[in-house]
Amino acid sequence: MVKKNVCVFISGKGSNFKNLIKRSRDYNFPIKIKLVVCNNKYAVGLNFAKINSIPYLVIDTNKRNFENLILLNLKKHKINLICLAGYMKILSNKFLNSFKKKVINIHPSLLPKFKGLNTFKKVLEYNEKKTGCTVHFVNKKLDSGKIIVKREFFLNNNETEKTLRIKTQKLEYLAYPEAIISIFKYC
Ligand code: GRF
């Protein structure tokens, strides 16, 4: 199998990134992670890049040309797909138009419900019966691109933001690899 080159964008913990590294070791999993982009030099997730000898780029989003620097590196590593995994910065329209390949994201709610931040808080406030995660293509509107995979669970009576986060992330580790497989199924 010829694996596709992927760049993962992170900002923090990087547990989805860690999970994708693990999955990409499978012979049959369609990607290899060639690059990591991170906008936070203190991100714990960067350690997974270091431990696994994956090239990483720490960017300063206050600098004017930071997206050009990313684009240059994506080209250098022949990246076919960007996976956003807890990347807390919105990509500009100019960036999305320039990259031209696919960009996907994982979001901790059942989209189109609860776009943006504070999803677990909103799930509790709205007394939702179920919640979960969604992997979707990234377009110019926040958390609004075509949905690839959703995974869900039913809430108990005593859920907190913490329990919802733990349960949702468990599902994320299944949903993200599943979405990647489905994208490259016929390639
Ligand atoms: C995930 O819950 C994801 O849904 C959201 O950010 C979180 C990142 O977690 N977009 P991690 O850094 O992968 O642990």
mmCIF file of N, CA, C and O and ligand atoms in Angstrom, residues 12-17 85-86 105-108 169 172, ligand 1:
data_model
loop_
_atom_site.group_PDB
_atom_site.id
_atom_site.type_symbol
_atom_site.label_atom_id
_atom_site.label_comp_id
_atom_site.label_asym_id
_atom_site.label_seq_id
_atom_site.Cartn_x
_atom_site.Cartn_y
_atom_site.Cartn_z
ATOM 1 N N GLY A 12 -2.352 21.483 21.818
ATOM 2 C CA GLY A 12 -2.289 21.150 23.245
ATOM 3 C C GLY A 12 -1.856 19.733 23.536
ATOM 4 O O GLY A 12 -0.760 19.310 23.189
ATOM 5 N N LYS A 13 -2.788 18.992 24.132
ATOM 6 C CA LYS A 13 -2.499 17.659 24.656
ATOM 7 C C LYS A 13 -2.045 16.658 23.584
ATOM 8 O O LYS A 13 -1.175 15.832 23.823
ATOM 9 N N GLY A 14 -2.687 16.699 22.442
ATOM 10 C CA GLY A 14 -2.264 15.846 21.335
ATOM 11 C C GLY A 14 -2.609 14.371 21.469
ATOM 12 O O GLY A 14 -1.943 13.524 20.875
ATOM 13 N N SER A 15 -3.673 14.059 22.217
ATOM 14 C CA SER A 15 -3.983 12.629 22.377
ATOM 15 C C SER A 15 -4.522 12.015 21.080
ATOM 16 O O SER A 15 -4.284 10.843 20.804
ATOM 17 N N ASN A 16 -5.231 12.802 20.275
ATOM 18 C CA ASN A 16 -5.656 12.277 18.964
ATOM 19 C C ASN A 16 -4.451 12.064 18.057
ATOM 20 O O ASN A 16 -4.381 11.087 17.313
ATOM 21 N N PHE A 17 -3.521 12.987 18.128
ATOM 22 C CA PHE A 17 -2.278 12.858 17.359
ATOM 23 C C PHE A 17 -1.552 11.567 17.761
ATOM 24 O O PHE A 17 -1.149 10.769 16.911
ATOM 25 N N ALA A 85 -6.272 18.422 14.830
ATOM 26 C CA ALA A 85 -6.565 17.618 16.022
ATOM 27 C C ALA A 85 -6.353 18.496 17.251
ATOM 28 O O ALA A 85 -5.275 18.509 17.841
ATOM 29 N N GLY A 86 -7.363 19.288 17.564
ATOM 30 C CA GLY A 86 -7.240 20.200 18.697
ATOM 31 C C GLY A 86 -6.414 21.422 18.349
ATOM 32 O O GLY A 86 -5.790 22.018 19.229
ATOM 33 N N ASN A 105 -11.182 17.833 10.242
ATOM 34 C CA ASN A 105 -11.124 18.246 11.650
ATOM 35 C C ASN A 105 -11.960 17.289 12.490
ATOM 36 O O ASN A 105 -12.907 16.690 11.991
ATOM 37 N N ILE A 106 -11.588 17.169 13.771
ATOM 38 C CA ILE A 106 -12.445 16.427 14.691
ATOM 39 C C ILE A 106 -13.023 17.392 15.710
ATOM 40 O O ILE A 106 -12.309 18.236 16.256
ATOM 41 N N HIS A 107 -14.333 17.260 15.932
ATOM 42 C CA HIS A 107 -15.034 18.194 16.829
ATOM 43 C C HIS A 107 -15.788 17.389 17.895
ATOM 44 O O HIS A 107 -16.448 16.401 17.567
ATOM 45 N N PRO A 108 -15.734 17.858 19.167
ATOM 46 C CA PRO A 108 -16.330 17.052 20.241
ATOM 47 C C PRO A 108 -17.831 17.260 20.453
ATOM 48 O O PRO A 108 -18.276 17.466 21.581
ATOM 49 N N GLN A 169 -13.728 11.656 24.080
ATOM 50 C CA GLN A 169 -12.381 11.422 23.528
ATOM 51 C C GLN A 169 -12.155 9.947 23.197
ATOM 52 O O GLN A 169 -11.525 9.625 22.198
ATOM 53 N N GLU A 172 -13.457 9.563 19.942
ATOM 54 C CA GLU A 172 -12.635 10.258 18.942
ATOM 55 C C GLU A 172 -11.515 9.347 18.420
ATOM 56 O O GLU A 172 -11.173 9.379 17.240
HETATM 57 C C1 GRF B 1 -10.513 17.009 20.923
HETATM 58 O O1 GRF B 1 -11.500 16.768 21.872
HETATM 59 C C2 GRF B 1 -11.107 17.488 19.643
HETATM 60 O O2 GRF B 1 -12.418 17.089 19.449
HETATM 61 C C3 GRF B 1 -11.054 18.989 19.757
HETATM 62 O O3 GRF B 1 -9.910 19.252 20.519
HETATM 63 C C4 GRF B 1 -9.610 18.148 21.338
HETATM 64 C C5 GRF B 1 -8.160 17.830 21.167
HETATM 65 O O4 GRF B 1 -7.710 16.894 22.100
HETATM 66 N N1 GRF B 1 -11.061 19.597 18.469
HETATM 67 P P1 GRF B 1 -6.259 16.265 21.968
HETATM 68 O O5 GRF B 1 -5.288 17.425 21.919
HETATM 69 O O6 GRF B 1 -6.227 15.446 20.719
HETATM 70 O O7 GRF B 1 -6.083 15.439 23.204
#
